Each structure stands twice: as C-alpha cells, then as structure tokens.
Amino acid sequence: MKITIRLIVSLLLVAAGVAFVFTYLQVQSEREILLREFDARAGVVGESLEESIAGYFRANAMDRLRRFVDRFGRKAQLIGVAVYDSQGTLLVASRTLSGRLPSTPDQVWECITRSQPVSELIGNTDSAHVAAFPVEVEGRLMGAIFLYQDASYIDARLDAIWRSNFIRLLAQTFLIIVTTIIVVRWSITGPIAQITQWMRGLRTGKSPQLMVVPRGDILAPLTTEVTLMAKSLSQARASAREKARVRVEGESLWTSGRLREHVHVELGGRGLYIVSNREPYMHMNQGSSVECIMPAGGLVTALDPILRSCGGLWIAHGSGTADRETVDERGCIAVPPNEPRYTLRRIFLSKEEEEGYYYGFSNEGIWPLCHITHTRPVFSLNSWIEYQRVNEKFADALLEEIHKEESPLVLIQDYHFALLPLLIKAKRPDARVAIFWHIPWPNPEVFGICPWKQELLFGLLSADLIGFHTQFHCNNFLETVDRFLESKVNWDNFSVERHGQLTLVRPFPISVAPPAVVESKDEITIDASDRKRDILKKLGITSQWLLVGVDRIDYTKGILERFRAIQRFLEKYPEYQGKLTFVELGAPSRTHIKRYHDLMGELEETVDRINWPLQTKNWKPIVFLKAHHTHDIISQFYQAADICMVTSLHDGMNLVAKEFVASRKDMKGVLILSQFAGAAQELRDALVVNPYDVEEMADSIHQALTMNPKEVQERMERLSAVVKERNVYRWAANIVTTLARVRIPKATAAVEQ
Ligand code: F6P
C-alpha cells in the first residue's frame, strides 16, 4: 500500500474512532439531561394531580374521576393518564391510552410497593416517558397515578446529534485527505523523488554542486549526510582522476593525497602544529542558534586544506561569540564540524590583551609598517607589553601540546607571533620551528622606525626557517637583519647565523587548492552568462557586463582606487553606461580600529557619489555588498564575472586572484591584477596594473571587455596551469620538506622532561 493511502486510512480510522466515542458520550449526556427534564415535568404534573385525585377517592366519585382523567389526558405531550387502586387494579384511564397499557405496568407495581414515585424511559423507537406517583389520603395509600408522555422528541434530538457529528466527520475526512496528500507530496514524496534523482546524478558522475539540493526539512539531516557523502564521493573521484593524471604527468602535480603521503614520510611519526591568530572555524551566536563560519582571509583559505589533508593541531585565537561554548575543557574542538579531520585549540584573550596585541601592536603597528600605503604605524608601550604577553600565552599552550613529542614540526603564521620562535626554542630547542610572514617585509629604512625592531628580529631569528611570499621580501628581511643586528648574513644561501642558530630565509609563494579537473565541457552545466543573469536579477540590476572584487575591507586592498577606476572608465567610455556593473563583496574587518572604521564610511560615501548621477531604476555602476560572504557565494560571483579586479596597493600575495583563476573551469573571465600584489610575480597572464594610475586601470577594464574571446581563453588557460601546478599543497610540501631537513645542532636536540 502506498504511504499516502496508508496515512489517509490510519488518520481516517483514528478520526472516525475519536468522533464515534465523543458523539456517543455526548448523546448519553444529552439523553440524561432530557430525561431529567421529563422527570421534572412529570413530577410537577403528578403533584398537581395527586390532590384532585385524592379528593375523588375520598368522595368515591369514580365518574367524576374518569371525566377529570379524560380531560387532563388531552394536554400537550401527554399521551394519557391512568389511575390504579392500591391493589394495582386499573380504575380509570384516559381514552388515548386504550390498547397501550399492559394490565398493570411494572412502574405502578413498584410505586405501590415502595410508596414512592417511579419514572423511566421506555421503547427503542418512538420512546415514551412513563411515571407513577402514589396517591395517599390521610396517610393511607389509596392507589397510584400513571402518567404516559410522548418522548419521541428525545429520539429526534439524539438523532440530530449523530447526524451533525457524522457530517462534521465527513468534512474533516475530506480536509484530512486533501491536507495529507499536499503535505506528503510537498514534504516527503517530492523531496524523496528529488533525492532519488539527485543520487542518480551522483552515481552517473554529475557534480553535486551543480545539482539542485532537495528541499524539505524532514529530510534535512539525511540531505546533509548525503551531501557530505556526495562531496566525499566526488572528492574521491577527483582524487582518483588526479592520481591517474599525476601518474601520466610523471608525478609532477601536488595533490592533497600526495601531500598527505609526503608529510607522513617527512614527519616520520612526529606531529604537525600550526599557530595563527585567526582561527579556521568561528562559532557565532545568530539569534538563538549558533552558526559556524570560515573567516575571510588568505591564511585560512590556504592552511585549512593542508590540515584537512594531513591532520594535526591548530592553535588560534578563539574570537567567535560562541567559541567558548563549543570547545572542551582544554579549549579544543574537532574540525571541520561536519567531517572532523584535525583539532583546533582555541586560546581566549581578555579585552585588554586583544586590544593591545591584535588591534594595537599587530594591526596599528606592524601591519602599516610592512604595507607601504602611507598609513602611519602607531606604536605604544602598552600594546607592545600585551603583544609580548599574548605571545607567551600562545607559547605556553603550544609547549603544553608538544610536551611529549620529540622534534615536533611547528608552523607559526604571520606578524602576530614574531616572538613565538624565541619562546618555543628557549624551552624546546629540539622543535623544528618555521614562521611564515604572510605580509610584505619593508626595506630597512621603513622597518627601522619600529621602536622594538631588534626584539622582533631576535624573536624571528630563533626560528629554523622564515618564509615570505617573494624573494624580494626575503632580500628586504636579510638587509634589515644586516643593518640592525650583529649576525652573519649568508647571501649565497639566504640564511642568517647568530649565536649558533642558523635560520634559513626562503620564498614560498602561497596558493590555493588546485582547480578541480574538468574532464569534458559537459561537466560545466551552468553557463557563466546564466549565473550572471541570476546574480544580477537577485541584485535587481540589468547589466551586460559583471565585474567583481572580493576583499577584506582594508586600506591596503585599493578598494577606493578601484571604485575611482570604474567611475573613470564610465566617463571615458560612456557607451558602457547602463551596461556594466561592478560588485564589491567586502568583508568588514578590524572595524574597531579608527582607520578601518573611517575607511568603511569613505567607501560608502564614494559609492554613493559615483552612483548617484548615473544610476537608473534598474542599473547602477557599483554595488557594494558589505558582509561576511560564504565561500559558496563568492565562488558564484567568481564564476559569473567577466572581470575580477584585484588592485591592492601592497599585498604579500593576495589569494583572491588565485581563487578567481581556480574557479574558472570554463576558461573564461579576465583578471586585472595590481603589480604590488605578490601574486603578480606568478600570474603573468593577468592584466597587470598600477592601482595608483586611474587612467591605466580604466583602460585595462576596456582592454578586458574588448579582448578577443580566444585571447581571454588562452590567458585563462595559462593562469590555470600556474595555479594548478603551484598550488597550496606544493607550498606546504616545500615548507615541511625544508623544515624537516634543517640541521638542528645535536647538543640542543633534546626533549625537555
Ligand atoms: O594577509 C595577512 C593576514 O594576516 C592573513 O594572514 C589573514 O588571512 C588576513 O590578514 C586576515 O586578517 P585578520 O585575521 O586580522 O582578519
């Protein structure tokens, strides 16, 4: 039997049963009420008759009694009256009763015997109410009065109740059937049919991302699990394809699987530890629920795939509003939440610590110091003290984690932890420590303005390996060391020797996971122009061309310059007005710092000033979407855009440029890239621009829009080849290999007990 019929029949049986029981109880109670009414009326009539009839008895006037009884018996609802003597013998009865009375009714016998009124409802159809009352003269029982009333009214009322309840049941039944069919179709059979189709799609190798996710909250948990399974399946397929490809390509390509194997061999059973300020997964309170998000920024984009692949422990600042509630007593949580692959240990900071270490020293001091964007660094003693304190706090946590581990590999991330290598090596000289500096390193003159430059350099030079994105930043660093510290800088092999510690300084250009392999054009089932149409429709915009920018909102990213370039382009090439829209996906960042807060206002004001004179009902030049956008949303924009603009004024690498390339499986789209982003060293097929030159940027937008489609495709193919080959797995493999093979002096290679 189909589920719908089974459901309907069960609901009907239950509804009918409930209706029957309730109607039966209602009928019983109504019957009793009506019976009581009859009893009361019979009581009143009986009492009024008793006195007159007693008088006739006393006077022995049987003829008058007969006439009286006849007359009385014609009253409404009263079928008749009869009078019996004390022996139960009928004395008189109204004519209307002739043929209805048994010789002596039971009720009369009972009344005479007990000398008490007796009443009862008789008959199954055409019910009648009968009542007998004793007649006494001077305390002596003389006989009984028998009243016979028409009670068919009770039957009619009770029938009416059964009838109306039956009609109600019919109506309910109809509604139940209709509702059940709708609910079952909408929430169960429909989604199941979708899931079936969806799973068939998976089995036949269609990409899960391209299929419509089945609706229906009943099936939500199942859908989530199946989605994960689908992802794993497609990852397994992709990795199998990759393996085959790697074999064919002479094992030149780095993949997640190859990195896992490689790290396993290099580590030889030792653990891999990552320390960063930003955590890869943040738990945030959203109303009454908790949401897990991946923060914006290149560091997380690059490192999460590595730990997913190799496992290990990641120590980071727990800055999400619901982070404390989601970890165990050690501050640990297994991540990613849906398919745990590694452990995240969160370090919680006080307001003062966060203010001084993160906002103050790191982001108002070192950040503008290292990015040449003409924002003055601010250094304060308090911030410096908090910076040292927080570095110690992270060092304590890491030392606790590596307590029992011999020669663990520690990868420290970024400018927040310049002192950490020193703090770790002081206690654990056997640990192999690398620090990767994700931002540019300035020349010695610029770095020299930092009041604590030597302390920062001491801290960094305790590491066995220091990584930058480019050789240029390595050179700046070595020159800085040369200028400010007593040490031996080896320019022939890019290293520094100081107090017996050797530190290698190497470029490792960071990247993203490689683009998924596309076997055939049929795999790209959604065309870029369809995606573009959908996106613009959602934004309420009609436009032929879509340009996109994706950033943390930061003054180093050149967002204002980009807006001005759009404005200049529309002035210079007015035929594009109404036909080109630039969408900026900006994730608010560090807004607690005045410079960032002001930047936000400045950006909004600029967008408004550019849009206002040009915009129409359905079009505007710039759409500024300020929010934390998920990777999925960002990917939709990347895949729909005609142009992606990365116009950083200064940037260590900039992974947006690489993410855009990685997402263009269709080999369409043009990348406009700042010459001041590290990515420009590798992505030579982008249109490389100077973000300070608004004319050049406007012209490169024009060049991109008018570029021959063949050239667009060829450039994108070359860019994809670079991103595919120099992917993040290769980055990680190079760092791990270099670190694992660093020579650590024997005397210091001991585990602290
Ligand atoms: O680009 C430098 C960097 O520190 C990255 O390493 C990181 O992803 C990004 O800035 C994010 O900054 P924050 O963590 O301050 O939001």
Tab-separated table of C-alpha atoms in Angstrom, residues 127-559:
chain	number	residue	atom	x	y	z
A	127	SER	CA	-39.754	6.450	23.067
A	128	ALA	CA	-42.245	7.262	25.812
A	129	HIS	CA	-41.691	8.551	29.300
A	130	VAL	CA	-43.753	6.820	31.998
A	131	ALA	CA	-44.072	7.874	35.646
A	132	ALA	CA	-46.120	6.552	38.598
A	133	PHE	CA	-46.987	8.597	41.749
A	134	PRO	CA	-48.574	7.263	44.943
A	135	VAL	CA	-51.994	8.744	45.986
A	136	GLU	CA	-52.459	8.928	49.749
A	137	VAL	CA	-55.485	10.005	51.706
A	138	GLU	CA	-54.809	10.875	55.317
A	139	GLY	CA	-51.527	8.945	55.298
A	140	ARG	CA	-53.132	5.804	53.738
A	141	LEU	CA	-52.063	4.600	50.299
A	142	MET	CA	-55.173	4.663	48.086
A	143	GLY	CA	-53.621	3.909	44.723
A	144	ALA	CA	-51.273	5.328	42.067
A	145	ILE	CA	-51.399	7.839	39.230
A	146	PHE	CA	-49.748	6.714	35.995
A	147	LEU	CA	-48.544	9.369	33.502
A	148	TYR	CA	-47.643	8.392	29.936
A	149	GLN	CA	-45.742	11.116	27.982
A	150	ASP	CA	-44.564	11.283	24.376
A	151	ALA	CA	-40.703	11.276	24.422
A	152	SER	CA	-40.053	10.917	20.698
A	153	TYR	CA	-38.543	14.408	20.932
A	154	ILE	CA	-35.563	12.825	22.756
A	155	ASP	CA	-35.007	10.429	19.840
A	156	ALA	CA	-35.167	13.327	17.398
A	157	ARG	CA	-32.588	15.341	19.384
A	158	LEU	CA	-30.237	12.395	19.718
A	159	ASP	CA	-30.572	11.539	16.036
A	160	ALA	CA	-29.763	15.148	15.178
A	161	ILE	CA	-26.551	14.929	17.245
A	162	TRP	CA	-25.444	11.734	15.461
A	163	ARG	CA	-26.297	13.300	12.092
A	164	SER	CA	-24.471	16.592	12.632
A	165	ASN	CA	-21.401	14.816	14.005
A	166	PHE	CA	-21.395	12.488	11.037
A	167	ILE	CA	-21.493	15.446	8.605
A	168	ARG	CA	-18.651	17.072	10.539
A	169	LEU	CA	-16.688	13.832	10.297
A	170	LEU	CA	-17.232	13.767	6.539
A	171	ALA	CA	-15.970	17.356	6.198
A	172	GLN	CA	-12.974	16.617	8.421
A	173	THR	CA	-12.232	13.488	6.466
A	174	PHE	CA	-12.210	15.420	3.231
A	175	LEU	CA	-9.887	18.058	4.668
A	176	ILE	CA	-7.614	15.403	6.190
A	177	ILE	CA	-7.310	13.650	2.844
A	178	VAL	CA	-6.537	16.851	0.955
A	179	THR	CA	-4.050	18.109	3.585
A	180	THR	CA	-2.360	14.721	3.858
A	181	ILE	CA	-1.907	14.490	0.114
A	182	ILE	CA	-0.443	18.020	-0.049
A	183	VAL	CA	1.867	17.547	2.958
A	184	VAL	CA	3.049	14.136	1.842
A	185	ARG	CA	3.699	15.364	-1.696
A	186	TRP	CA	5.477	18.538	-0.539
A	187	SER	CA	7.484	17.211	2.367
A	188	ILE	CA	8.045	13.543	1.674
A	189	THR	CA	7.393	12.109	-1.746
A	190	GLY	CA	8.540	15.267	-3.603
A	191	PRO	CA	11.893	15.569	-1.769
A	192	ILE	CA	12.396	11.800	-1.969
A	193	ALA	CA	11.873	11.944	-5.716
A	194	GLN	CA	14.371	14.826	-5.845
A	195	ILE	CA	16.876	12.937	-3.680
A	196	THR	CA	16.483	9.904	-5.912
A	197	GLN	CA	17.127	11.984	-8.993
A	198	TRP	CA	19.981	13.713	-7.209
A	199	MET	CA	21.607	10.448	-6.163
A	200	ARG	CA	21.177	9.102	-9.670
A	201	GLY	CA	23.025	12.225	-10.833
A	202	LEU	CA	25.809	11.460	-8.387
A	203	ARG	CA	26.037	7.856	-9.427
A	204	THR	CA	26.338	8.877	-13.013
A	205	GLY	CA	29.093	11.318	-12.110
A	206	LYS	CA	27.352	14.699	-12.229
A	207	SER	CA	28.973	17.257	-9.898
A	208	PRO	CA	26.953	17.636	-6.646
A	209	GLN	CA	27.489	21.394	-6.684
A	210	LEU	CA	25.591	21.645	-9.930
A	211	MET	CA	22.542	19.749	-8.763
A	212	VAL	CA	19.534	21.243	-7.026
A	213	VAL	CA	19.656	20.319	-3.348
A	214	PRO	CA	16.454	18.508	-2.348
A	215	ARG	CA	14.054	20.571	-0.273
A	216	GLY	CA	12.123	19.511	2.842
A	217	ASP	CA	13.175	19.962	6.425
A	218	ILE	CA	12.071	16.432	7.392
A	219	LEU	CA	14.831	15.153	5.164
A	220	ALA	CA	17.306	17.867	6.109
A	221	PRO	CA	19.549	15.622	8.276
A	222	LEU	CA	19.538	12.992	5.542
A	223	THR	CA	20.251	15.630	2.913
A	224	THR	CA	23.187	16.956	4.950
A	225	GLU	CA	24.663	13.489	5.325
A	226	VAL	CA	24.087	12.610	1.698
A	227	THR	CA	25.578	15.961	0.641
A	228	LEU	CA	28.711	15.181	2.627
A	229	MET	CA	28.782	11.698	1.204
A	230	ALA	CA	28.355	13.179	-2.257
A	231	LYS	CA	31.215	15.572	-1.634
A	232	SER	CA	33.431	12.760	-0.384
A	233	LEU	CA	32.447	10.679	-3.377
A	234	SER	CA	33.225	13.422	-5.822
A	235	GLN	CA	36.465	14.201	-3.966
A	236	ALA	CA	37.376	10.523	-4.144
A	237	ARG	CA	36.576	10.513	-7.853
A	238	ALA	CA	38.538	13.705	-8.385
A	239	SER	CA	41.462	12.363	-6.405
A	240	ALA	CA	41.365	9.082	-8.332
A	241	ARG	CA	41.367	11.076	-11.555
A	242	GLU	CA	44.154	13.219	-10.176
A	243	LYS	CA	46.200	10.164	-9.233
A	244	ALA	CA	45.830	8.803	-12.705
A	245	ARG	CA	46.761	12.174	-14.149
A	246	VAL	CA	49.728	12.510	-11.813
A	247	ARG	CA	50.989	9.131	-12.928
A	248	VAL	CA	50.644	10.236	-16.517
A	249	GLU	CA	52.310	13.574	-15.834
A	250	GLY	CA	55.270	11.919	-14.158
A	251	GLU	CA	54.074	12.761	-10.644
A	252	SER	CA	54.668	16.481	-11.114
A	253	LEU	CA	51.435	17.743	-9.614
A	254	TRP	CA	50.879	18.202	-5.894
A	255	THR	CA	47.524	16.948	-4.611
A	256	SER	CA	46.001	16.570	-1.190
A	257	GLY	CA	46.733	12.833	-1.235
A	258	ARG	CA	50.306	13.275	-2.361
A	259	LEU	CA	50.911	15.878	0.347
A	260	ARG	CA	49.472	13.523	2.974
A	261	GLU	CA	51.852	10.764	1.942
A	262	HIS	CA	54.767	13.165	1.687
A	263	VAL	CA	54.186	14.786	5.094
A	264	HIS	CA	53.789	11.359	6.624
A	265	VAL	CA	57.201	10.346	5.352
A	266	GLU	CA	58.906	13.670	6.228
A	267	LEU	CA	57.447	13.798	9.727
A	268	GLY	CA	58.256	10.158	10.427
A	269	GLY	CA	55.526	9.925	13.042
A	270	ARG	CA	56.065	13.402	14.529
A	271	GLY	CA	53.150	15.815	14.932
A	272	LEU	CA	52.371	18.871	12.816
A	273	TYR	CA	51.413	22.014	14.734
A	274	ILE	CA	50.127	25.284	13.314
A	275	VAL	CA	49.806	28.511	15.278
A	276	SER	CA	47.960	31.545	13.942
A	277	ASN	CA	45.956	34.405	15.269
A	278	ARG	CA	42.917	33.832	13.063
A	279	GLU	CA	41.112	30.553	13.588
A	280	PRO	CA	39.845	28.499	10.663
A	281	TYR	CA	36.349	27.975	12.130
A	282	MET	CA	34.494	30.527	14.238
A	283	HIS	CA	31.299	29.790	16.119
A	284	MET	CA	28.986	32.781	16.172
A	285	ASN	CA	25.730	33.357	18.028
A	286	GLN	CA	22.991	34.056	15.483
A	287	GLY	CA	19.835	34.851	17.429
A	288	SER	CA	19.061	31.708	19.397
A	289	SER	CA	21.252	29.429	17.297
A	290	VAL	CA	24.990	29.020	16.757
A	291	GLU	CA	26.496	29.248	13.293
A	292	CYS	CA	29.949	28.080	12.250
A	293	ILE	CA	31.710	30.318	9.725
A	294	MET	CA	35.081	30.367	7.992
A	295	PRO	CA	36.613	33.827	8.424
A	296	ALA	CA	37.713	35.856	5.408
A	297	GLY	CA	41.405	35.960	4.626
A	298	GLY	CA	44.064	34.134	2.730
A	299	LEU	CA	45.693	32.396	5.675
A	300	VAL	CA	42.649	30.266	6.452
A	301	THR	CA	41.977	29.626	2.767
A	302	ALA	CA	45.470	28.226	2.362
A	303	LEU	CA	46.067	26.308	5.589
A	304	ASP	CA	42.739	24.590	6.172
A	305	PRO	CA	43.138	22.228	3.156
A	306	ILE	CA	46.574	21.254	4.444
A	307	LEU	CA	45.484	20.206	7.921
A	308	ARG	CA	42.396	18.576	6.416
A	309	SER	CA	44.733	16.544	4.360
A	310	CYS	CA	47.457	15.762	6.917
A	311	GLY	CA	45.715	16.067	10.295
A	312	GLY	CA	47.422	17.762	13.259
A	313	LEU	CA	46.717	20.543	15.720
A	314	TRP	CA	45.969	24.213	15.026
A	315	ILE	CA	46.230	26.736	17.860
A	316	ALA	CA	44.441	30.047	17.282
A	317	HIS	CA	42.659	32.908	18.988
A	318	GLY	CA	39.034	31.961	19.786
A	319	SER	CA	37.334	35.167	18.694
A	320	GLY	CA	33.853	33.894	17.786
A	321	THR	CA	30.986	34.935	20.055
A	322	ALA	CA	30.037	31.286	20.694
A	323	ASP	CA	33.569	29.849	20.650
A	324	ARG	CA	33.782	29.220	24.380
A	325	GLU	CA	30.563	27.203	24.448
A	326	THR	CA	31.663	24.884	21.673
A	327	VAL	CA	35.050	23.666	22.956
A	328	ASP	CA	36.007	21.096	25.574
A	329	GLU	CA	37.749	21.945	28.869
A	330	ARG	CA	41.148	22.256	27.092
A	331	GLY	CA	39.670	24.663	24.550
A	332	CYS	CA	39.713	22.021	21.800
A	333	ILE	CA	37.202	21.153	19.100
A	334	ALA	CA	37.419	18.742	16.170
A	335	VAL	CA	37.034	20.499	12.822
A	336	PRO	CA	35.631	20.883	10.204
A	337	PRO	CA	32.479	20.403	12.285
A	338	ASN	CA	30.749	18.189	9.715
A	339	GLU	CA	33.663	15.913	8.913
A	340	PRO	CA	36.395	16.341	11.534
A	341	ARG	CA	39.931	15.984	10.229
A	342	TYR	CA	42.077	17.843	12.756
A	343	THR	CA	41.975	19.562	16.156
A	344	LEU	CA	41.545	23.271	16.726
A	345	ARG	CA	42.690	24.543	20.115
A	346	ARG	CA	41.305	27.965	20.924
A	347	ILE	CA	43.132	30.461	23.084
A	348	PHE	CA	40.862	33.005	24.711
A	349	LEU	CA	42.063	36.538	25.291
A	350	SER	CA	40.906	39.296	27.606
A	351	LYS	CA	39.710	42.611	26.135
A	352	GLU	CA	42.999	44.268	27.144
A	353	GLU	CA	45.054	41.525	25.515
A	354	GLU	CA	43.057	41.658	22.291
A	355	GLU	CA	43.157	45.440	22.236
A	356	GLY	CA	46.915	45.673	22.753
A	357	TYR	CA	48.179	42.599	20.912
A	358	TYR	CA	45.775	42.319	17.969
A	359	TYR	CA	44.327	45.760	17.308
A	360	GLY	CA	47.224	47.728	18.727
A	361	PHE	CA	50.681	46.292	18.115
A	362	SER	CA	49.829	43.886	15.277
A	363	ASN	CA	47.374	45.918	13.246
A	364	GLU	CA	48.102	49.545	14.100
A	365	GLY	CA	51.840	48.931	14.339
A	366	ILE	CA	53.311	46.092	12.282
A	367	TRP	CA	50.575	45.991	9.594
A	368	PRO	CA	51.001	49.596	8.344
A	369	LEU	CA	54.759	49.305	8.951
A	370	CYS	CA	55.018	46.431	6.476
A	371	HIS	CA	52.471	47.657	3.927
A	372	ILE	CA	53.657	50.716	2.083
A	373	THR	CA	50.314	52.518	1.798
A	374	HIS	CA	51.084	55.779	3.591
A	375	THR	CA	49.157	54.959	6.725
A	376	ARG	CA	51.328	55.837	9.724
A	377	PRO	CA	52.134	52.984	12.093
A	378	VAL	CA	51.312	53.614	15.727
A	379	PHE	CA	53.498	52.004	18.401
A	380	SER	CA	52.637	52.226	22.074
A	381	LEU	CA	54.328	50.658	25.075
A	382	ASN	CA	51.070	49.187	26.356
A	383	SER	CA	50.394	47.439	23.046
A	384	TRP	CA	53.943	46.103	22.993
A	385	ILE	CA	53.530	44.697	26.518
A	386	GLU	CA	50.265	42.973	25.543
A	387	TYR	CA	51.886	41.654	22.357
A	388	GLN	CA	54.642	40.015	24.433
A	389	ARG	CA	52.114	38.682	26.937
A	390	VAL	CA	49.919	37.087	24.277
A	391	ASN	CA	52.945	35.568	22.514
A	392	GLU	CA	53.837	33.987	25.870
A	393	LYS	CA	50.295	32.734	26.319
A	394	PHE	CA	50.338	31.017	22.916
A	395	ALA	CA	53.830	29.672	23.628
A	396	ASP	CA	52.609	28.099	26.884
A	397	ALA	CA	49.726	26.396	25.090
A	398	LEU	CA	51.971	25.084	22.345
A	399	LEU	CA	54.620	23.856	24.812
A	400	GLU	CA	51.900	22.011	26.668
A	401	GLU	CA	50.766	20.355	23.443
A	402	ILE	CA	54.253	19.270	22.325
A	403	HIS	CA	55.313	18.234	25.815
A	404	LYS	CA	55.672	14.559	24.969
A	405	GLU	CA	56.584	14.901	21.337
A	406	GLU	CA	60.138	14.543	20.077
A	407	SER	CA	61.239	17.136	17.465
A	408	PRO	CA	57.730	18.251	16.506
A	409	LEU	CA	57.199	20.462	13.460
A	410	VAL	CA	55.764	23.852	14.340
A	411	LEU	CA	54.493	26.193	11.622
A	412	ILE	CA	53.883	29.663	13.045
A	413	GLN	CA	51.845	32.050	10.954
A	414	ASP	CA	52.288	35.744	10.492
A	415	TYR	CA	53.226	39.005	12.125
A	416	HIS	CA	51.152	38.413	15.260
A	417	PHE	CA	53.771	35.981	16.568
A	418	ALA	CA	57.233	37.389	15.853
A	419	LEU	CA	58.361	36.455	19.387
A	420	LEU	CA	56.990	32.919	19.388
A	421	PRO	CA	60.020	31.193	17.765
A	422	LEU	CA	62.255	32.520	20.573
A	423	LEU	CA	59.814	31.483	23.307
A	424	ILE	CA	59.486	27.974	21.875
A	425	LYS	CA	63.134	27.389	21.116
A	426	ALA	CA	64.187	28.595	24.570
A	427	LYS	CA	62.266	25.684	26.117
A	428	ARG	CA	62.312	23.195	23.283
A	429	PRO	CA	65.476	23.557	21.173
A	430	ASP	CA	64.719	20.226	19.519
A	431	ALA	CA	61.478	21.518	17.990
A	432	ARG	CA	61.675	22.429	14.331
A	433	VAL	CA	60.166	25.871	14.072
A	434	ALA	CA	59.185	27.804	10.956
A	435	ILE	CA	57.438	31.138	10.786
A	436	PHE	CA	55.688	32.265	7.645
A	437	TRP	CA	55.277	36.018	7.224
A	438	HIS	CA	52.108	36.461	5.144
A	439	ILE	CA	52.579	40.180	4.564
A	440	PRO	CA	55.354	42.121	2.786
A	441	TRP	CA	58.644	42.876	4.532
A	442	PRO	CA	59.659	46.529	4.007
A	443	ASN	CA	63.123	47.882	3.359
A	444	PRO	CA	65.429	48.590	6.382
A	445	GLU	CA	64.642	52.337	6.442
A	446	VAL	CA	60.953	51.687	6.830
A	447	PHE	CA	61.360	48.825	9.304
A	448	GLY	CA	63.857	50.900	11.254
A	449	ILE	CA	61.173	53.188	12.662
A	450	CYS	CA	59.810	50.414	14.886
A	451	PRO	CA	60.977	51.066	18.480
A	452	TRP	CA	61.187	47.300	19.133
A	453	LYS	CA	62.778	46.290	15.831
A	454	GLN	CA	65.623	44.379	17.455
A	455	GLU	CA	63.345	42.396	19.738
A	456	LEU	CA	61.199	41.414	16.749
A	457	LEU	CA	64.266	40.343	14.791
A	458	PHE	CA	65.653	38.346	17.780
A	459	GLY	CA	62.322	36.580	18.047
A	460	LEU	CA	62.148	35.743	14.363
A	461	LEU	CA	65.757	34.624	14.076
A	462	SER	CA	65.178	31.904	16.674
A	463	ALA	CA	63.181	30.060	14.014
A	464	ASP	CA	64.888	27.458	11.845
A	465	LEU	CA	63.076	28.749	8.803
A	466	ILE	CA	61.483	32.064	7.905
A	467	GLY	CA	59.205	32.135	4.867
A	468	PHE	CA	58.000	35.027	2.735
A	469	HIS	CA	55.927	35.035	-0.430
A	470	THR	CA	58.612	36.525	-2.665
A	471	GLN	CA	62.383	36.648	-2.972
A	472	PHE	CA	62.110	40.425	-2.842
A	473	HIS	CA	60.683	40.262	0.714
A	474	CYS	CA	63.410	37.755	1.707
A	475	ASN	CA	66.024	40.216	0.475
A	476	ASN	CA	64.420	43.086	2.397
A	477	PHE	CA	64.478	40.947	5.519
A	478	LEU	CA	68.121	39.958	5.142
A	479	GLU	CA	69.075	43.595	4.547
A	480	THR	CA	67.170	44.586	7.653
A	481	VAL	CA	68.996	41.963	9.740
A	482	ASP	CA	72.295	43.076	8.241
A	483	ARG	CA	71.533	46.678	9.144
A	484	PHE	CA	70.304	46.255	12.714
A	485	LEU	CA	71.828	43.093	14.231
A	486	GLU	CA	75.238	41.621	14.914
A	487	SER	CA	74.986	38.483	12.821
A	488	LYS	CA	76.314	36.705	9.771
A	489	VAL	CA	74.084	37.066	6.729
A	490	ASN	CA	74.884	34.461	4.060
A	491	TRP	CA	73.746	35.888	0.772
A	492	ASP	CA	74.910	32.825	-1.114
A	493	ASN	CA	72.375	30.539	0.528
A	494	PHE	CA	69.991	33.109	2.053
A	495	SER	CA	70.465	32.376	5.723
A	496	VAL	CA	71.479	34.089	8.940
A	497	GLU	CA	73.806	32.741	11.632
A	498	ARG	CA	73.571	34.191	15.075
A	499	HIS	CA	74.686	32.742	18.457
A	500	GLY	CA	74.977	29.272	16.881
A	501	GLN	CA	71.457	29.362	15.464
A	502	LEU	CA	71.083	29.009	11.712
A	503	THR	CA	67.937	30.467	10.148
A	504	LEU	CA	67.051	29.825	6.530
A	505	VAL	CA	65.156	32.623	4.773
A	506	ARG	CA	63.196	31.362	1.778
A	507	PRO	CA	60.402	32.399	-0.568
A	508	PHE	CA	57.332	30.136	-0.578
A	509	PRO	CA	54.604	31.724	-2.698
A	510	ILE	CA	51.386	30.634	-1.037
A	511	SER	CA	48.452	29.453	-3.101
A	512	VAL	CA	45.033	27.823	-3.099
A	513	ALA	CA	43.857	24.258	-3.626
A	514	PRO	CA	44.228	23.388	-7.312
A	515	PRO	CA	41.261	23.873	-9.632
A	516	ALA	CA	39.084	20.778	-9.983
A	517	VAL	CA	39.855	18.775	-13.085
A	518	VAL	CA	37.241	19.172	-15.811
A	519	GLU	CA	37.036	16.088	-17.968
A	520	SER	CA	34.722	17.481	-20.620
A	521	LYS	CA	32.788	20.607	-21.433
A	522	ASP	CA	29.541	18.843	-20.426
A	523	GLU	CA	30.683	18.996	-16.822
A	524	ILE	CA	30.208	22.756	-16.862
A	525	THR	CA	26.466	22.557	-16.792
A	526	ILE	CA	25.781	26.134	-15.706
A	527	ASP	CA	26.965	28.712	-18.137
A	528	ALA	CA	28.687	31.850	-16.814
A	529	SER	CA	26.073	34.032	-18.520
A	530	ASP	CA	23.228	32.125	-16.790
A	531	ARG	CA	24.942	32.616	-13.451
A	532	LYS	CA	25.447	36.286	-14.265
A	533	ARG	CA	21.752	36.688	-15.132
A	534	ASP	CA	20.712	35.024	-11.843
A	535	ILE	CA	23.062	37.140	-9.743
A	536	LEU	CA	22.052	40.419	-11.367
A	537	LYS	CA	18.379	39.515	-11.093
A	538	LYS	CA	18.795	38.945	-7.367
A	539	LEU	CA	20.501	42.326	-7.114
A	540	GLY	CA	17.676	43.955	-9.092
A	541	ILE	CA	20.116	45.076	-11.802
A	542	THR	CA	20.067	44.784	-15.558
A	543	SER	CA	23.574	44.827	-16.995
A	544	GLN	CA	25.519	43.248	-19.821
A	545	TRP	CA	28.872	43.076	-18.028
A	546	LEU	CA	29.613	41.991	-14.474
A	547	LEU	CA	32.862	42.935	-12.709
A	548	VAL	CA	33.701	41.661	-9.265
A	549	GLY	CA	36.044	42.473	-6.397
A	550	VAL	CA	36.415	40.357	-3.240
A	551	ASP	CA	38.255	41.699	-0.199
A	552	ARG	CA	38.546	42.043	3.498
A	553	ILE	CA	37.755	45.735	3.819
A	554	ASP	CA	41.264	47.043	4.328
A	555	TYR	CA	43.028	50.207	3.193
A	556	THR	CA	45.788	48.099	1.640
A	557	LYS	CA	43.396	46.486	-0.841
A	558	GLY	CA	42.954	49.534	-3.072
A	559	ILE	CA	39.162	49.378	-2.988
